[in-house]
Amino acid sequence: MPKETYQPFREPIYITRPLLPDVDVILEKLREVWASQWLTNNGPQHQIFEQKLLESLRVPYLSLFNNGTIALIVACQSLRLSGEVITTPFSFPATPHVLAWNNIRPVFCDIEPTTLNIDADKIESMLTPQTTGILAVHVFGTPCNVIKIQEVADRYGLRVIYDAAHAFGVEIGGRGIGTYGDISMFSFHATKLFHTAEGGALTFNDLHLKSRIDLLKNFGIKNENEVVMPGINGKMTEIQAALGLVLLDYVDGERRKRAGLLKTYRECLEGVDGLSFLPYDMDGVEKSLQYFVIRIDEKLFGCSRDRVYEEFKKYNVFTRKYFFPLCSAYTCYKHLPSSSHANLPVAEKIACEVLCMPFYGGLSVDDVVRICDILKSLRHQ
Ligand code: T4K
């Protein structure tokens, strides 16, 4: 029987679109900023936003930043990491780059085949006398094996930083994901479920870290007469904070819409030979709903991930191959011993299988059904 043909979408469909409430709501908030004549440097919006986020993220302490990458650089500085840090090759470039910016050598550890996170059972074999920490990523919002990672860290006196860029709203048994390890970083980039256009935050349990991190993000300025450390400019502006305050009221609605779209994707795609999904129903885990990711087994599906990615473009659908290539394959890191094929068999396989599908509240259920129909029509093509 000839296969059904589908029409391209009239407008391009991207993997995400930013959560944008009515502009009048934002303008109303901006009037407050204008009236205050305070645009940055720990202004009133910043202070209120920081307090509100403590509740949303269920964390005891938090510092806001101008973006997630600077926040991660400061996290490494605040814990005085040096030498080597164990990390994952399956992430956005920012993750290993923050180590390089701190003169730290990234040591890539292979990942787990189900969560796609750093394989906690393999960390120990990567340690050397130079290792000072672990920088793990809750990739696509799926929590790492936080218990096992902490066990290894405690045994060897290592610090743990979580790149929680994708994990806004994730909880394990009611506990905020940002309370695990020494420090966690959340990104509030426009492509994130919750955003401030650009922005980010560090969360931590130790009150002593608060003053150090806040100094580090403000040039190390203690007061008008004292600069006590070589800090950087990591400050979030009042406009970013105001946007964040408005969007906090909209994020639950966005989550509900995405939960509906996730259900549709699963109903349409579960049982299709050659397609598999991330573990969406982990016991006691509140999901992130940041990305909807599929894995394509070329042999079983009859069409490669790269071909699916290219074919989708003909329908005006722009999926993303996050995170291909692996960080260990970048020219700046491929010479490292830990970047070898032999060290990263799982990550190398998975990086050729994953595809991030369109996933944001502005999509309709019909759009998702159509995207799934197109995908299924590519089988054995
Ligand atoms: N760690 C991890 C694990 C991360 O994933 C990231 C960032 C970081 C650290 C660093 O955090 P930040 O310093 O960024 O706070 C995007 C984001 O720019 C990046 O923040 C994010 N991860 C990464 C996964 O995705 P690109 O280069 O793929 O973005 P781009 O411009 O291709 O956007 C993707 C799609 O989103 C576009 O095709 C259309 C849509 N889009 C994008 C923007 C910016 C919009 O509709 N409107 C927009 O304003 O990196």
Short mmCIF file of N, CA, C and O and ligand atoms in Angstrom, two decimals, residues 14-18 67-70 72 91-92 94-95 137 163 165-166 185 187-192 198-199 291 320 322-323, ligand 1:
data_model
loop_
_atom_site.label_atom_id
_atom_site.label_comp_id
_atom_site.label_asym_id
_atom_site.label_seq_id
_atom_site.Cartn_x
_atom_site.Cartn_y
_atom_site.Cartn_z
N TYR A 14 9.59 24.75 15.88
CA TYR A 14 10.90 24.58 16.52
C TYR A 14 10.77 23.64 17.72
O TYR A 14 9.67 23.31 18.12
N ILE A 15 11.93 23.27 18.30
CA ILE A 15 11.82 22.40 19.48
C ILE A 15 11.19 23.14 20.64
O ILE A 15 10.57 22.55 21.50
N THR A 16 11.37 24.45 20.66
CA THR A 16 10.75 25.19 21.76
C THR A 16 10.45 26.61 21.32
O THR A 16 10.96 27.10 20.30
N ARG A 17 9.57 27.25 22.07
CA ARG A 17 9.27 28.67 21.94
C ARG A 17 9.17 29.21 23.35
O ARG A 17 8.66 28.53 24.24
N PRO A 18 9.68 30.43 23.57
CA PRO A 18 9.68 30.91 24.95
C PRO A 18 8.27 31.16 25.49
O PRO A 18 7.38 31.54 24.74
N ASN A 67 23.42 34.66 33.69
CA ASN A 67 23.15 33.46 32.88
C ASN A 67 23.69 32.24 33.62
O ASN A 67 24.44 32.37 34.60
N GLY A 68 23.33 31.07 33.12
CA GLY A 68 23.70 29.84 33.82
C GLY A 68 25.18 29.52 33.72
O GLY A 68 25.75 28.91 34.64
N THR A 69 25.81 29.92 32.63
CA THR A 69 27.23 29.59 32.42
C THR A 69 28.11 30.34 33.41
O THR A 69 28.99 29.74 34.05
N ILE A 70 27.88 31.65 33.54
CA ILE A 70 28.65 32.43 34.52
C ILE A 70 28.38 31.87 35.92
O ILE A 70 29.30 31.77 36.75
N LEU A 72 27.80 28.80 36.74
CA LEU A 72 28.59 27.57 36.93
C LEU A 72 30.08 27.89 37.12
O LEU A 72 30.76 27.23 37.92
N SER A 91 26.43 16.60 27.13
CA SER A 91 25.86 17.83 27.66
C SER A 91 26.10 18.96 26.68
O SER A 91 26.72 18.80 25.63
N PHE A 92 25.60 20.13 27.05
CA PHE A 92 25.80 21.36 26.29
C PHE A 92 27.25 21.81 26.52
O PHE A 92 27.83 21.53 27.57
N ALA A 94 28.61 24.36 27.54
CA ALA A 94 28.88 25.13 28.77
C ALA A 94 29.45 24.24 29.88
O ALA A 94 30.29 24.70 30.67
N THR A 95 29.03 22.98 29.95
CA THR A 95 29.41 22.15 31.10
C THR A 95 30.93 21.94 31.17
O THR A 95 31.55 22.33 32.18
N VAL A 137 25.37 16.35 35.38
CA VAL A 137 24.27 17.09 34.73
C VAL A 137 23.00 16.24 34.83
O VAL A 137 23.04 15.05 34.52
N ASP A 163 24.82 20.46 37.37
CA ASP A 163 24.31 21.32 36.32
C ASP A 163 22.84 20.91 36.16
O ASP A 163 22.52 19.88 35.57
N ALA A 165 20.57 22.75 34.69
CA ALA A 165 20.03 23.70 33.70
C ALA A 165 18.65 23.28 33.19
O ALA A 165 17.81 24.12 32.90
N HIS A 166 18.42 21.95 33.11
CA HIS A 166 17.15 21.45 32.54
C HIS A 166 16.14 21.03 33.61
O HIS A 166 15.14 20.41 33.28
N MET A 185 23.16 24.40 39.63
CA MET A 185 22.95 25.56 38.75
C MET A 185 21.69 25.36 37.93
O MET A 185 21.51 24.33 37.28
N SER A 187 19.46 27.12 34.78
CA SER A 187 19.52 28.11 33.69
C SER A 187 18.12 28.67 33.46
O SER A 187 17.14 27.91 33.42
N PHE A 188 18.05 30.00 33.30
CA PHE A 188 16.78 30.64 32.96
C PHE A 188 16.87 31.24 31.56
O PHE A 188 16.40 32.35 31.30
N HIS A 189 17.54 30.51 30.66
CA HIS A 189 17.62 30.96 29.26
C HIS A 189 16.24 30.88 28.61
O HIS A 189 15.39 30.07 29.02
N ALA A 190 16.04 31.70 27.57
CA ALA A 190 14.73 31.79 26.89
C ALA A 190 14.19 30.43 26.45
O ALA A 190 12.97 30.25 26.34
N THR A 191 15.08 29.47 26.20
CA THR A 191 14.62 28.16 25.72
C THR A 191 14.19 27.23 26.87
O THR A 191 13.81 26.09 26.61
N LYS A 192 14.29 27.72 28.09
CA LYS A 192 13.96 26.87 29.23
C LYS A 192 12.48 27.00 29.61
O LYS A 192 11.85 28.03 29.35
N GLU A 198 17.66 35.72 29.46
CA GLU A 198 18.93 35.10 29.87
C GLU A 198 18.88 35.11 31.39
O GLU A 198 18.26 35.99 31.98
N GLY A 199 19.56 34.18 32.02
CA GLY A 199 19.58 34.21 33.48
C GLY A 199 19.89 32.85 34.06
O GLY A 199 19.97 31.87 33.32
N TYR A 291 12.15 18.89 28.06
CA TYR A 291 12.31 18.40 26.68
C TYR A 291 11.51 17.12 26.49
O TYR A 291 11.27 16.39 27.45
N ARG A 320 16.11 18.88 17.19
CA ARG A 320 17.52 19.13 17.52
C ARG A 320 18.19 17.85 17.98
O ARG A 320 17.57 17.02 18.64
N TYR A 322 20.36 17.31 20.30
CA TYR A 322 21.05 17.49 21.59
C TYR A 322 21.38 16.13 22.16
O TYR A 322 20.48 15.28 22.25
N PHE A 323 22.60 15.73 22.56
CA PHE A 323 23.80 16.53 22.52
C PHE A 323 24.83 15.84 21.64
O PHE A 323 25.63 15.04 22.11
N1 T4K B 1 24.26 23.39 30.95
C1 T4K B 1 23.36 22.78 30.17
C2 T4K B 1 23.14 21.31 30.34
C3 T4K B 1 22.65 23.52 29.21
O1 T4K B 1 21.76 22.89 28.40
C4 T4K B 1 22.88 24.90 29.11
C5 T4K B 1 22.17 25.69 28.12
C6 T4K B 1 23.82 25.50 29.98
C7 T4K B 1 24.49 24.70 30.89
C8 T4K B 1 24.13 26.96 29.94
O2 T4K B 1 23.09 27.76 30.45
P1 T4K B 1 22.91 29.30 29.91
O3 T4K B 1 24.26 29.96 30.06
O4 T4K B 1 22.46 29.23 28.48
O5 T4K B 1 21.89 29.87 30.86
C9 T4K B 1 20.04 26.57 23.59
C10 T4K B 1 20.19 27.58 24.72
O6 T4K B 1 20.79 28.78 24.25
C11 T4K B 1 20.99 27.07 25.87
O7 T4K B 1 20.69 27.90 26.98
C12 T4K B 1 20.59 25.65 26.24
N2 T4K B 1 21.42 25.10 27.28
C13 T4K B 1 20.66 24.76 25.02
C14 T4K B 1 20.27 23.34 25.31
O8 T4K B 1 19.77 25.28 24.04
P2 T4K B 1 20.99 26.52 21.16
O9 T4K B 1 22.26 27.03 20.60
O10 T4K B 1 20.53 25.18 20.78
O11 T4K B 1 19.80 27.60 20.97
P3 T4K B 1 19.03 28.08 19.67
O12 T4K B 1 19.25 29.54 19.53
O13 T4K B 1 19.37 27.23 18.51
O14 T4K B 1 17.51 27.86 20.11
C15 T4K B 1 16.84 26.62 20.02
C16 T4K B 1 15.44 26.86 19.46
O15 T4K B 1 14.68 27.61 20.38
C17 T4K B 1 15.42 27.66 18.18
O16 T4K B 1 15.50 26.79 17.09
C18 T4K B 1 14.10 28.39 18.22
C19 T4K B 1 13.82 28.52 19.69
N3 T4K B 1 14.02 29.88 20.21
C20 T4K B 1 15.26 30.24 20.70
C21 T4K B 1 15.47 31.49 21.23
C22 T4K B 1 16.82 31.90 21.77
C23 T4K B 1 12.98 30.76 20.23
O17 T4K B 1 11.89 30.44 19.76
N4 T4K B 1 13.17 32.00 20.77
C24 T4K B 1 14.37 32.41 21.28
O18 T4K B 1 14.48 33.53 21.81
O19 T4K B 1 21.16 26.60 22.75
#
